[in-house]
XYZ file of C-alpha atoms in Angstrom:
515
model
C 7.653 44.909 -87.979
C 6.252 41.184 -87.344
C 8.910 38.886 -85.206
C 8.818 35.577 -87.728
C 8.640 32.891 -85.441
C 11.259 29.942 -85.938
C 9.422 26.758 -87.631
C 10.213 23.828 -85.717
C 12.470 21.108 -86.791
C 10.863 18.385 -88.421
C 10.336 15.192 -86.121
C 10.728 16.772 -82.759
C 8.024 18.509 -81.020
C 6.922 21.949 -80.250
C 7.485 23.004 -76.380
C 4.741 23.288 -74.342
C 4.061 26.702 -72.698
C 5.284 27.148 -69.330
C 2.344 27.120 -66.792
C 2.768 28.706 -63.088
C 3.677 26.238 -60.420
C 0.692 25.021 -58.457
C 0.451 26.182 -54.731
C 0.041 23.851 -52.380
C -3.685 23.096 -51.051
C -5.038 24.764 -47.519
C -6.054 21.763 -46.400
C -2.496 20.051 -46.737
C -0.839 22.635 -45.028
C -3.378 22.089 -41.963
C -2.936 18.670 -41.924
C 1.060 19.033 -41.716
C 0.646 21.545 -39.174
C -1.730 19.069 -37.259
C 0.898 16.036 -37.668
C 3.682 18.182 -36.049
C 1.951 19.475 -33.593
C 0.808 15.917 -32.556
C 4.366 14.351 -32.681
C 6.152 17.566 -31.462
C 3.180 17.071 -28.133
C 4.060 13.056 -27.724
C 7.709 13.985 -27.583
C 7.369 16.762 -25.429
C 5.513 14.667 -22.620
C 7.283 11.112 -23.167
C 10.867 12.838 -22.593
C 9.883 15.575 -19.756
C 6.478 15.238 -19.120
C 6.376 13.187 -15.909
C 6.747 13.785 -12.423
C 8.387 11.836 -9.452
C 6.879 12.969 -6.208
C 6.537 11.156 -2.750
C 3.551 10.225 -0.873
C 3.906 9.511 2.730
C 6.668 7.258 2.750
C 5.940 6.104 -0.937
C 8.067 7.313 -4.145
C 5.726 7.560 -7.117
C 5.673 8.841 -10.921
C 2.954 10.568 -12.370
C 2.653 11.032 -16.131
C 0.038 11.662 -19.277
C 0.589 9.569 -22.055
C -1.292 10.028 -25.386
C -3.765 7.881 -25.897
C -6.897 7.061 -27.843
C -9.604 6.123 -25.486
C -7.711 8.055 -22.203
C -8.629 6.731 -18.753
C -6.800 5.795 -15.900
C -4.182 3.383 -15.014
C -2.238 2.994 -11.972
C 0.719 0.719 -12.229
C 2.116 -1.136 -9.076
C 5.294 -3.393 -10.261
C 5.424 -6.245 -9.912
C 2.122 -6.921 -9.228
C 0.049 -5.130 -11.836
C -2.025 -2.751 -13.623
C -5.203 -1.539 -12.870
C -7.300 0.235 -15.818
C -10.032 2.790 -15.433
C -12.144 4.149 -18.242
C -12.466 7.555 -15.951
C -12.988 9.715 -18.815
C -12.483 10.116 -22.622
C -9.915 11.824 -24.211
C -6.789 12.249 -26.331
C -4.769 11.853 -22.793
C -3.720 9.127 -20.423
C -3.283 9.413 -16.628
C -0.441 7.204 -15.660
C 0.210 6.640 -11.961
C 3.133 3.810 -10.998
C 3.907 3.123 -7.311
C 7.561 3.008 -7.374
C 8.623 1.888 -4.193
C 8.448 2.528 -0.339
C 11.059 4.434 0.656
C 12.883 2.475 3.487
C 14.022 5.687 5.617
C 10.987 7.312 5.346
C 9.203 4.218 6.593
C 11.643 3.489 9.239
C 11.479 6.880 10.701
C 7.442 6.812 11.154
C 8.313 2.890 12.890
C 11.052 4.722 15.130
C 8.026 7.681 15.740
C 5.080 6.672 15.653
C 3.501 10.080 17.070
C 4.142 11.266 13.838
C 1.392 9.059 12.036
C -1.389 11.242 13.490
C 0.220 14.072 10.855
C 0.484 11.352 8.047
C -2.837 11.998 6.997
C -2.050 15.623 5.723
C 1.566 15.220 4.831
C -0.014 12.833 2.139
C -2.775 15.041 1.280
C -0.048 18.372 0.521
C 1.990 15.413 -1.207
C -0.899 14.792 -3.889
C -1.894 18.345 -4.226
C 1.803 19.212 -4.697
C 2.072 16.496 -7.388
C -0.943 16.981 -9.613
C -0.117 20.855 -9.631
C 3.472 19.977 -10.775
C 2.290 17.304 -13.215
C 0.054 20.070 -14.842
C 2.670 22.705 -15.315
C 4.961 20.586 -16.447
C 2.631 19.061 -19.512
C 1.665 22.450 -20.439
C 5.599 23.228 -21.242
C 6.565 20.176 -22.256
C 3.870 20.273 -25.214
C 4.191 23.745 -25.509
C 8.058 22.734 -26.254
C 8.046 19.791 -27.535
C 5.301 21.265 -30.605
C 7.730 24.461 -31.217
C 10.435 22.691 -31.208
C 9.641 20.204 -34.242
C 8.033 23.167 -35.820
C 10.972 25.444 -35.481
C 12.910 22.024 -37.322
C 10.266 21.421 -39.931
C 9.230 24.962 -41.053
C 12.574 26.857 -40.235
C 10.409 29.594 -39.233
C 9.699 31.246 -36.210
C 6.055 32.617 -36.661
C 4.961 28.706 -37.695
C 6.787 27.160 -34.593
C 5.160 29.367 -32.187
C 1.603 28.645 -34.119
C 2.706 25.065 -33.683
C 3.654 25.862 -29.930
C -0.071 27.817 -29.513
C -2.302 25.067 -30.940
C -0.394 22.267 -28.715
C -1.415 24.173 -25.620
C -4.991 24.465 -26.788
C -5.331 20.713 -27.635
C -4.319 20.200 -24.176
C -6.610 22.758 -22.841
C -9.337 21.166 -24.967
C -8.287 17.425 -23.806
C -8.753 18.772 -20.231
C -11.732 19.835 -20.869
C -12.893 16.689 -22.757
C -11.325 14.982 -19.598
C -13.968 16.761 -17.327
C -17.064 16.695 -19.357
C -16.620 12.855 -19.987
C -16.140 12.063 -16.019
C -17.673 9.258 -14.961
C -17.286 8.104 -11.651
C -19.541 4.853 -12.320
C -17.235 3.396 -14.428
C -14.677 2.958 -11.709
C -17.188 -0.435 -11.138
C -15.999 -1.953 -14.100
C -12.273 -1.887 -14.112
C -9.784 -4.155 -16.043
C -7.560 -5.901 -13.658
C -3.566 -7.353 -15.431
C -1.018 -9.206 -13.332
C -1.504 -10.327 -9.408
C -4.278 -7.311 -9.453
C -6.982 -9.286 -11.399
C -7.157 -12.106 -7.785
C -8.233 -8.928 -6.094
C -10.952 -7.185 -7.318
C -12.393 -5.855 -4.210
C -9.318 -2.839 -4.641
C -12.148 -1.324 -6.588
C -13.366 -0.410 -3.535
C -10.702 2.057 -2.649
C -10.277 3.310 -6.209
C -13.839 4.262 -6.171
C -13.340 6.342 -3.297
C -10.582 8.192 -5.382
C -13.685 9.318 -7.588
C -16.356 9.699 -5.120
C -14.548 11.469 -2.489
C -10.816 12.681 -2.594
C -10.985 13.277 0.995
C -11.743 9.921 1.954
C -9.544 8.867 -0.437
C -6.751 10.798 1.585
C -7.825 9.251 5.334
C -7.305 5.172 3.609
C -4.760 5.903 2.081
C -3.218 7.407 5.511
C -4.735 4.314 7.316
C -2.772 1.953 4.728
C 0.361 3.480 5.319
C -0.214 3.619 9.496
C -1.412 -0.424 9.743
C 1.825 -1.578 7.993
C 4.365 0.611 10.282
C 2.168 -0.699 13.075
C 2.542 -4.264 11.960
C 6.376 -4.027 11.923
C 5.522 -2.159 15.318
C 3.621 -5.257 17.075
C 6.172 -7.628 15.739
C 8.682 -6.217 18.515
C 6.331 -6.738 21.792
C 5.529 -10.669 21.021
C 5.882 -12.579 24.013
C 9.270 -14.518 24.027
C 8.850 -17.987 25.431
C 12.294 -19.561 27.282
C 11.768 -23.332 26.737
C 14.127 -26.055 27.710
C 17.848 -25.514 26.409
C 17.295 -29.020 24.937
C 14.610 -28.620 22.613
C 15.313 -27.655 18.702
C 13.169 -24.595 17.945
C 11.740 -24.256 14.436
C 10.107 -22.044 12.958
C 7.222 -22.710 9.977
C 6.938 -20.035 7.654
C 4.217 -20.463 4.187
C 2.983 -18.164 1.829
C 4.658 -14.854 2.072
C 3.751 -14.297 -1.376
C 5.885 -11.309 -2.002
C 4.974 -9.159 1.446
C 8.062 -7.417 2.495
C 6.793 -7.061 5.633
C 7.198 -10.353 6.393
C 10.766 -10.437 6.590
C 10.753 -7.857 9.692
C 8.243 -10.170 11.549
C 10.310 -13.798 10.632
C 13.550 -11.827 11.745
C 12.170 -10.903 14.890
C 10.604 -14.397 15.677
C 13.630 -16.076 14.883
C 15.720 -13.109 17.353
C 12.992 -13.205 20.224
C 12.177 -17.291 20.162
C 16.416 -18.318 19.436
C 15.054 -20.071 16.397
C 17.754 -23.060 15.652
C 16.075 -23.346 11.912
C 13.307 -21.876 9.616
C 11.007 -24.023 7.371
C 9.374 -22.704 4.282
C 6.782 -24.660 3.074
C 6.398 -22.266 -0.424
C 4.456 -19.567 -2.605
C 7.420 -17.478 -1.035
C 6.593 -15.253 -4.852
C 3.732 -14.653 -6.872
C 5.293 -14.504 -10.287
C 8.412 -16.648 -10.085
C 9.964 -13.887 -11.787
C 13.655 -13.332 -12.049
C 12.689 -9.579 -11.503
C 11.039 -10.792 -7.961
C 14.573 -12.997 -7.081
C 15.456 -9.399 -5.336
C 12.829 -9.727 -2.972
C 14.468 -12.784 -1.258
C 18.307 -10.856 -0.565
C 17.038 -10.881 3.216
C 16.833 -14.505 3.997
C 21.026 -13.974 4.049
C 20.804 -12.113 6.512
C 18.355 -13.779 8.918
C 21.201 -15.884 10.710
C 19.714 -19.320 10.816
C 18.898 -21.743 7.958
C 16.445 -22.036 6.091
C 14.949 -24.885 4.601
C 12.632 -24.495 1.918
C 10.492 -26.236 -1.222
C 8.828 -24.918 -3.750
C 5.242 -23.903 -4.295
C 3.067 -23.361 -7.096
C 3.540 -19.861 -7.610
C 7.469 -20.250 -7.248
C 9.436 -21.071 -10.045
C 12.346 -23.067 -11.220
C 14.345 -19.557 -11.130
C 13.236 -18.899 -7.628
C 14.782 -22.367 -7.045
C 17.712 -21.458 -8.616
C 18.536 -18.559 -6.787
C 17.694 -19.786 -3.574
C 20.048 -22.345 -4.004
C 22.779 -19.967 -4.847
C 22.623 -18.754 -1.001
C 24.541 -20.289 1.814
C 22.246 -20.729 4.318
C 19.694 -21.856 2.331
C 18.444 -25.678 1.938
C 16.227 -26.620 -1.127
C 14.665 -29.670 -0.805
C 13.354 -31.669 -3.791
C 12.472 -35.118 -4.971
C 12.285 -36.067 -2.177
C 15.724 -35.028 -1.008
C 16.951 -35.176 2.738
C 18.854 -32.826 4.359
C 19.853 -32.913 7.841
C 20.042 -29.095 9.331
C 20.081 -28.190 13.240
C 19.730 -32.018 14.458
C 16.744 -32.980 12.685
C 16.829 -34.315 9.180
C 13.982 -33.064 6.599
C 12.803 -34.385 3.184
C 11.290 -32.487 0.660
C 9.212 -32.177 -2.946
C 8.410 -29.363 -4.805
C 5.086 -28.528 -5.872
C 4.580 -30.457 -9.505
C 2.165 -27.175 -10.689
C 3.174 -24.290 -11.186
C 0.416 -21.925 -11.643
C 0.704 -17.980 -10.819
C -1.706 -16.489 -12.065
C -5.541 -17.616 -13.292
C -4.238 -18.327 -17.149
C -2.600 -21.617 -16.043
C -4.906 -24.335 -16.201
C -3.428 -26.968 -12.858
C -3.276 -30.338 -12.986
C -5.238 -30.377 -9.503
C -5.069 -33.260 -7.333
C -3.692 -35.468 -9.079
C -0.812 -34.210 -10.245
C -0.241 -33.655 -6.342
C -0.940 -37.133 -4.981
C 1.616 -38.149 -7.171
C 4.584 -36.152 -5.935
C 2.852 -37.141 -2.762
C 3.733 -40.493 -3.656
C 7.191 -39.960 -4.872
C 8.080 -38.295 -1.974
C 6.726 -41.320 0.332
C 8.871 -43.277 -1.704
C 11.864 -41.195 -0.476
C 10.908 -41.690 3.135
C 11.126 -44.998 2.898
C 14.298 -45.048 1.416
C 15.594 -43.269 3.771
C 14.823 -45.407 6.431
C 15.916 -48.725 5.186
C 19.505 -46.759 4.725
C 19.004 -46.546 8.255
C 18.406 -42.436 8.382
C 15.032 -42.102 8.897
C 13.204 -38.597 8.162
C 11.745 -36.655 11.621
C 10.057 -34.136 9.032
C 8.702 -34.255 5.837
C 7.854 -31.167 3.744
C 5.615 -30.350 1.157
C 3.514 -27.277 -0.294
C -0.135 -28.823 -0.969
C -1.906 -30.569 1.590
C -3.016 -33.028 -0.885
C 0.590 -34.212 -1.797
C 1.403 -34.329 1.840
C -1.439 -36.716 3.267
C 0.253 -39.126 1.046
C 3.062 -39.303 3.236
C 0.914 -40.780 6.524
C 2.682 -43.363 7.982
C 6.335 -42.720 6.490
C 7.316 -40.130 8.620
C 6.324 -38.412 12.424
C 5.391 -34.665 10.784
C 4.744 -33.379 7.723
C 4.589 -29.685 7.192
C 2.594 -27.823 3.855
C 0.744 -24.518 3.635
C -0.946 -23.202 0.631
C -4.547 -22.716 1.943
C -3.609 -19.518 3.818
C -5.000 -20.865 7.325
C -3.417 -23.153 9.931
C -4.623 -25.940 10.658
C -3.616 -29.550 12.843
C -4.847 -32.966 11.695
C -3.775 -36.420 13.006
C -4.043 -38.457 9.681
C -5.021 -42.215 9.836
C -1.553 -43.876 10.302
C 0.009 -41.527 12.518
C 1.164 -38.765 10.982
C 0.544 -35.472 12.121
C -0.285 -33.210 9.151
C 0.317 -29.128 10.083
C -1.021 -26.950 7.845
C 0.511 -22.915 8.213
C -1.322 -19.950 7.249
C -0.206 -17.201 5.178
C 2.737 -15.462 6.773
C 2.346 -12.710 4.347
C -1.303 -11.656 5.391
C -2.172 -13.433 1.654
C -0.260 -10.946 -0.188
C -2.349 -8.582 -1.804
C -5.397 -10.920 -1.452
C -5.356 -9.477 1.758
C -7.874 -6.785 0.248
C -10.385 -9.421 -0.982
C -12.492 -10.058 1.951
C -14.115 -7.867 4.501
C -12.085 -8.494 6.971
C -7.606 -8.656 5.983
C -6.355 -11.739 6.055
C -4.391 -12.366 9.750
C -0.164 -12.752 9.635
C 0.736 -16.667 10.919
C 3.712 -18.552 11.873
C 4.278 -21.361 14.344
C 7.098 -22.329 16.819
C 7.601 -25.641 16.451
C 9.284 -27.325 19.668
C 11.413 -30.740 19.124
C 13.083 -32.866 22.045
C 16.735 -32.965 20.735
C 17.509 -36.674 22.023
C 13.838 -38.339 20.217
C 13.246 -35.421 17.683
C 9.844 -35.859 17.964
C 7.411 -32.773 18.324
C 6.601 -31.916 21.628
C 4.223 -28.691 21.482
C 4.505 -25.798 19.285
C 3.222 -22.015 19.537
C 0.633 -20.682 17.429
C 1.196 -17.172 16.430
C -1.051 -15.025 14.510
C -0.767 -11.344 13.712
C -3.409 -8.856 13.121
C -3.654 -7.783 9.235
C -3.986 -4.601 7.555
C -5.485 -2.189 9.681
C -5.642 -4.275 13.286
C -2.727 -4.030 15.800
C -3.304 -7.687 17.880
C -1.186 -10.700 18.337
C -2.429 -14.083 19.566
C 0.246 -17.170 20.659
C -1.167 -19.865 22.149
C 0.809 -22.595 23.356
C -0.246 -26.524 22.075
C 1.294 -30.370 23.299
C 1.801 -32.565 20.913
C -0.123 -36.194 21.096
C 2.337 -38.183 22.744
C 1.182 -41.303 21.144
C 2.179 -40.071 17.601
C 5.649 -41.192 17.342
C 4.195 -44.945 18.570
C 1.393 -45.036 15.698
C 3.731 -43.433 13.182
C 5.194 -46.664 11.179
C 2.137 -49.063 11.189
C 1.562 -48.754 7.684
C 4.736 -50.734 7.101
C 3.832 -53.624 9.332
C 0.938 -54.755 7.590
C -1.194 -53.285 10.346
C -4.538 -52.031 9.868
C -5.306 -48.887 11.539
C -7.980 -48.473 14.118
C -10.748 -46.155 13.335
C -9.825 -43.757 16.467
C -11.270 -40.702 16.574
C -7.722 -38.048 16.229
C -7.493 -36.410 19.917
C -6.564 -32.589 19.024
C -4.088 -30.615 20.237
C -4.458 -29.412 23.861
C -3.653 -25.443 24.395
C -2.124 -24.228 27.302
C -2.174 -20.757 28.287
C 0.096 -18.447 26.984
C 2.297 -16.503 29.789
């Protein structure tokens, strides 16, 4: 018997047979498995992948990061980045320099038998750390992969494959990592931030390459010449001068060196500074995430007069203001503090780092100009100035004649110059050791602050002490004791007479031995 098959209605259309549903390709399913094991990797190391571990008396993080062209960076906040192209690969080595740990560093200050050991307590630091780093990516990819798998696939066997090929793509970016080494390229690196003013750091990357050892013995010397700079700091000589002179004390260019803070406090504790001039660059950014790095001027018990330079900012201004014992001088401002009275500009340029084009010396004879102006002001309202201050050199040789002194830093060496109407120009090195550029030359960059000595009833500067540090890696300290010219404060207003000064050849400053 034949089953008659039911005609179709008239105007509607016969259905179509029903066909199998079409599987899914290979290749699909590969590249989903490939995308969550990727993800599931990233997540794994970006939430548990890093490790904090100290070094010596620094607190670091190390960390791999994904990345499409690997390498090398080591990040040291605030002051930069510096990028290596060590090897290719899928991976990133991330190294940031946290922060030195202040009890760690005080204790090898407080003992300093215990730097000879430094050497290997950083050495079993950095083995610890790597070996920590590299047990800890394996699980945290390992997890991270079966743990989006498990989610995706809500199946055990898949989340474990996902779990399985994570590992190997680390094992295989390790090995990339190795085969790809290339110690050369450590010559070209790619400075960001403060870092790219001080390319000669290459030279103690490249010994991170080259030979880990080595690597291990700077790295210990690094650590031992700053504790022994706070160390030195403590056996200056301390000079008793005349109960009626005013003692100052001319700081420049710190630029962001903690360590400076220990040596100003004890110069100001061991010479009974009466008041502390700052003649700028105290930063390097101008950041508001530096403004931290100036808390211990509070607490250094004097004040502290200070203008700006052109690698502080109107923030840094700002917040030094904010602080009691604290004097910001501007425009030409006066202030009198400890029995002399001081006038100030800021520097006009602000410029920290190479991708600010200045306005040069121009820009600076003019403030130079307005703050002459302000000097003599000040002394037809019968309070004339006994210092002037200023950050460039070039805006403060426009102030000869209008004033005894005039202080400025900002080429990171001291220097004395008897300008052509009088004034006496004084020019302070870095009191920071340059900051990092302390690492650019051959030789570090020396620590220097002066003791400037004033007679209380003329306020005129009588002699001052020269002081000057050994930098990184060199334990000395100079002072040497200089008079002042006694005929300064008699050439000092010709300019306003009408006279014409006489081409005299300036008689320098005479040292005296230091006791």
């Amino acid at each position: 018997m034949t089953r008659r098959t039911r005609p179709a209605r008239r105007g509607t259309r016969p259905l179509p047979a029903p066909e199998l549903a079409a599987r899914p390709r290979p290749w699909l399913r590969a590249l989903g498995l490939t995308a969550v094991v990727l993800v599931g990797a990233w997540l794994g190391l970006l939430i548990v992948g890093s490790v904090r571990t100290p070094v010596g008396p620094m607190n670091t993080t190390m960390a791999l990061r994904p990345s499409l062209t690997g390498g090398t960076k080591i990040n040291i906040s605030p002051l930069g980045a510096l990028t290596l192209d060590s090897h290719v690969a899928p991976v990133r080595l991330d190294v940031n320099v946290d922060q030195l740990d202040p009890l760690r560093s005080q204790d090898l200050v407080d003992h300093p038998e215990r730097i000879s050991g430094l050497q290997d307590e950083v050495a079993a630091d950095v083995e610890h750390g790597t070996l920590d780093l590299a047990v800890r990516s394996c699980v945290a990819v390992v997890a991270g992969a079966t743990a989006l798998g498990l989610a995706v696939y809500r199946s055990p066997r898949r989340a474990l494959a996902a779990g399985g090929l994570a590992l190997t793509l680390l094992a295989a970016s390790g090995a990339s990592a190795y085969a790809t080494w290339n110690p050369k390229s450590i010559l070209e690196p790619r400075f960001s931030g403060l870092l790219s003013s001080a390319p000669s750091v290459v030279g103690n990357a490249r010994s991170i390459v080259s030979d880990f050892n080595v690597y291990q013995s700077e790295l210990a010397r690094l650590v031992t010449n700053v504790t022994k700079l706070y160390d030195v700091t403590s056996t200056l000589p301390a000079y008793q001068p005349d109960p009626s002179t005013i003692r100052v004390l001319h700081v420049s260019d710190i630029h962001l060196n903690p360590a400076s803070w220990k040596i100003v406090s004890s110069l100001v504790e061991q010479y009974k500074v009466n008041v502390i001039v700052d003649s700028g660059d105290t930063m390097d950014h101008g950041t508001s995430a530096e403004n931290g790095f100036l808390d211990p001027i509070r607490d250094l018990g004097v004040p502290y007069v200070w203008v700006r330079g052109n690698h502080d900012s109107r923030t840094t201004q700002r917040y030094l203001r904010r602080m009691k014992n604290v004097h910001v001088l501007d425009d030409g401002r006066a202030q009198t503090v400890a029995g002399l009275r001081f006038a100030g500009i800021g520097d006009p340029q602000f410029t920290p780092d190479r991708s600010v084009v200045p306005g040069g010396d121009a820009a600076e004879q003019l403030a130079g100009d307005r703050l002459a102006s302000a000097l003599r002001d000040q002394r037809a309202a019968g309070t004339p100035v006994d210092v002037a201050i200023a950050h460039e050199p070039a805006a403060a040789r426009e102030t000869d004649g209008e004033v005894p002194l005039v202080l400025c830093g900002h080429l990171h060496h001291e220097g004395d110059e008897m300008l052509p109407y009088g004034t006496r120009l004084r020019m302070e090195g870095s009191t920071g050791g340059s900051g990092l550029r302390a690492v650019e030359h051959t030789y570090p960059a020396p620590v220097e602050a002066s003791i400037l000595y004033f007679d209380r009833d003329s306020r005129r500067l009588q002699a001052w002490d020269a002081i000057r540090l050994g930098g990184l890696g060199e334990t000395t300290a100079e002072v040497s004791r200089h008079l002042a010219d006694e005929a300064v404060g008699q050439r000092a207003h010709r300019r306003h007479a009408g006279a014409t000064p006489t081409p005299t050849a300036p008689s320098p400053a005479s040292p005296a031995p230091s006791p």
